[in-house]
Amino acid sequence: MEGGWFLMRGCFLCLIISLLLQGEGDTFTINCSGFDQHGVDPVAFQAVFDRKAFRPVINYSIPTHVNISFTLSAILEVDAQLQLLTSFLWMDLMWDNPFITWNPEECVGINKLTISAENLWLPDIFIVESMDVNETPPHLTAYVSSEGRIKFDKPMRVTSICNLDIFYFPFDQQNCTFTFSSFLYTVDSMLLGMDKEVWEITNTSRNIIQTQGEWELLGINKATPKMSVGSNLYDQIMFYVAIRRRPSLYVINLLVPSGFLVAIDALSFYLPAESGNRAPFKITLLLGYNVFLLMMNDLLPASGTPLISVYFALCLSLMVISLLETIFITYLLHMATSEPPPMPQWLHSLLLHCTSPRKCCPTAAQKGNKDLGLTPTHLPGMKEPVELVGKMPHPGKAELNGSARAQQEYKARKQHMVDLWVEFSHMMDTLLFHLYLLFMATSIITVIVLWNT
Ligand SMILES: *[C@@H]1O[C@H](CO)[C@@H](O)[C@H](O)[C@H]1NC(C)=O
Ligand SMILES: *[C@@H]1O[C@H](CO)[C@@H](O)[C@H](O)[C@H]1NC(C)=O
Ligand SMILES: *[C@@H]1O[C@H](CO)[C@@H](O)[C@H](O)[C@H]1NC(C)=O
Ligand SMILES: *[C@@H]1O[C@H](CO)[C@@H](O)[C@H](O)[C@H]1NC(C)=O
Ligand SMILES: *[C@@H]1O[C@H](CO)[C@@H](O)[C@H](O)[C@H]1NC(C)=O
């Protein structure tokens, strides 16, 4: 048994030496005459396996050409706070090993073999932006062709640093870089090339990514600048991966509800100011909006100030402004109906000017005409305005004695004042409502324009 083992070992050595001697001349052809009976004979490859610690070249002044391509198969996470892109990709490497060649005709027609990658020399290509330990699964295999061309694919989960700009969230595009380079080998020892064209990489990746996730692949570009570190020059290939967020989730969950709430807020100006319902309604809306913001906070990026935050702040301030306006109008109306102060002359003339039909503010004018004498409003705290106003222009009632007449005149003047102030309040309300609408339209259009650039 022991003797046999020694004999076998001796035979191994003989074989290796003979192979090496044989290869010394022109090529390193592998003798595969035993392939048929025992599958692939490991002895035939032993010489190659033993050399795996060294770069496989016959002349060390010739650099190894490694062709690179990759397929981006998933974009798992984009972390705006840490500025990290987590993606999953298949890296394909191709290079030539001149020590592996065989004649397929001798070797029962085999022209391609898989060999466990542990037994081969592998180029140390890595992604420069990668911020994480490369979690490549162990025990990968490589394809080896009869001309010695080795094709090695490895899956990688890459957490790479990427300069993310979330200002346009959720309509944002990002441009991330993958730089493939060798750890150690300078341009004297290793040159990088492309295995496929960039558009092929883009096309394959796009077809795979298309169906999944929040991010859509826009395109991949390539640049091949050399990188110099000290006096060493390294070859590298940079891929610019442009991705775009699919915004529908955010539009449905953030923009649309917010827009509805603001629209309701704007419409609530049509609730009559006298009824006293408007302020509570607006406060309820404001509360509802705050709850909405609290709930949706998780969907927003954790860092930076995206435009959408500005939009939310704008919606909130619109609501607060409209509430303040309502409080102001309510105060004016209350003042008008309880104890109207004398109206300044300029205000009076302005009011007259505006309420004369077909002048500056048509809505206010209509409202004003209605309120001014013809159909007086029934406000709380006013005593029978219809009769008072109706009686006022008839001076022919001689039966009334002097004091009663004076009182009536006083009442009528007060009523006139009340009407003027109420009319003024309505005018202010309309004016402020129009200003509010103008402000809302301008700000929303500004935000939309900013988003579109
Ligand atoms: C290959 O090895 C076999 C023995 O295993 C030997 O008979 C044959 O001559 C060798 N062929 C070459 C081309 O060296
Ligand atoms: C190795 O390659 C270099 C450049 O191609 C050449 O000058 C040199 O002679 C080669 N050496 C051998 C041993 O073939
Ligand atoms: C690398 O790609 C170039 C151009 O596509 C090709 O000529 C060369 O044979 C390839 N080399 C390897 C090792 O695949
Ligand atoms: C990408 O592939 C599809 C089919 O898979 C093909 O129709 C399309 O033309 C390709 N795009 C480019 C840019 O070649
Ligand atoms: C990504 O950035 C690089 C350099 O910063 C630029 O050359 C490339 O055109 C950009 N790609 C896109 C799609 O914007």
Tab-separated table of N, CA and C in Angstrom, residues 51-64 99 121 185 187-190:
chain	number	residue	atom	x	y	z
A	51	ARG	N	1.169	26.320	-10.254
A	51	ARG	CA	1.657	27.659	-10.586
A	51	ARG	C	0.689	28.772	-10.206
A	52	LYS	N	-0.363	28.450	-9.505
A	52	LYS	CA	-1.440	29.440	-9.356
A	52	LYS	C	-1.029	30.666	-8.551
A	53	ALA	N	0.088	30.563	-7.834
A	53	ALA	CA	0.520	31.717	-7.049
A	53	ALA	C	1.138	32.801	-7.922
A	54	PHE	N	1.473	32.461	-9.144
A	54	PHE	CA	2.184	33.418	-10.009
A	54	PHE	C	1.309	33.828	-11.175
A	55	ARG	N	1.575	35.023	-11.618
A	55	ARG	CA	0.830	35.500	-12.779
A	55	ARG	C	1.190	34.637	-13.979
A	56	PRO	N	0.194	34.076	-14.667
A	56	PRO	CA	0.490	33.106	-15.718
A	56	PRO	C	0.927	33.769	-17.024
A	57	VAL	N	2.187	34.065	-17.120
A	57	VAL	CA	2.745	34.559	-18.387
A	57	VAL	C	4.072	33.856	-18.625
A	58	ILE	N	4.421	33.751	-19.878
A	58	ILE	CA	5.686	33.100	-20.207
A	58	ILE	C	6.821	34.097	-20.048
A	59	ASN	N	6.546	35.337	-20.441
A	59	ASN	CA	7.562	36.367	-20.328
A	59	ASN	C	7.008	37.449	-19.410
A	60	TYR	N	7.671	37.708	-18.282
A	60	TYR	CA	7.126	38.613	-17.275
A	60	TYR	C	7.083	40.070	-17.700
A	61	SER	N	7.689	40.391	-18.823
A	61	SER	CA	7.546	41.787	-19.270
A	61	SER	C	6.284	41.993	-20.106
A	62	ILE	N	5.542	40.927	-20.331
A	62	ILE	CA	4.274	41.084	-21.063
A	62	ILE	C	3.137	41.211	-20.047
A	63	PRO	N	2.333	42.309	-20.118
A	63	PRO	CA	1.218	42.435	-19.173
A	63	PRO	C	0.084	41.469	-19.500
A	64	THR	N	-0.630	41.060	-18.488
A	64	THR	CA	-1.806	40.218	-18.690
A	64	THR	C	-2.987	41.108	-19.072
A	99	PHE	N	-0.469	28.620	-19.937
A	99	PHE	CA	-0.042	27.278	-19.539
A	99	PHE	C	-1.129	26.244	-19.714
A	121	TRP	N	-4.922	30.930	-10.896
A	121	TRP	CA	-4.554	32.321	-10.584
A	121	TRP	C	-5.726	33.207	-10.997
A	185	TYR	N	-1.493	45.238	-9.379
A	185	TYR	CA	-0.746	45.214	-10.633
A	185	TYR	C	-0.797	46.561	-11.324
A	187	VAL	N	0.297	49.088	-14.700
A	187	VAL	CA	0.071	48.907	-16.139
A	187	VAL	C	1.129	48.014	-16.786
A	188	ASP	N	2.286	47.858	-16.128
A	188	ASP	CA	3.315	46.973	-16.674
A	188	ASP	C	2.892	45.518	-16.611
A	189	SER	N	2.014	45.208	-15.626
A	189	SER	CA	1.659	43.810	-15.432
A	189	SER	C	0.232	43.486	-15.826
A	190	MET	N	-0.626	44.483	-15.797
A	190	MET	CA	-2.013	44.165	-16.098
A	190	MET	C	-2.677	45.305	-16.847
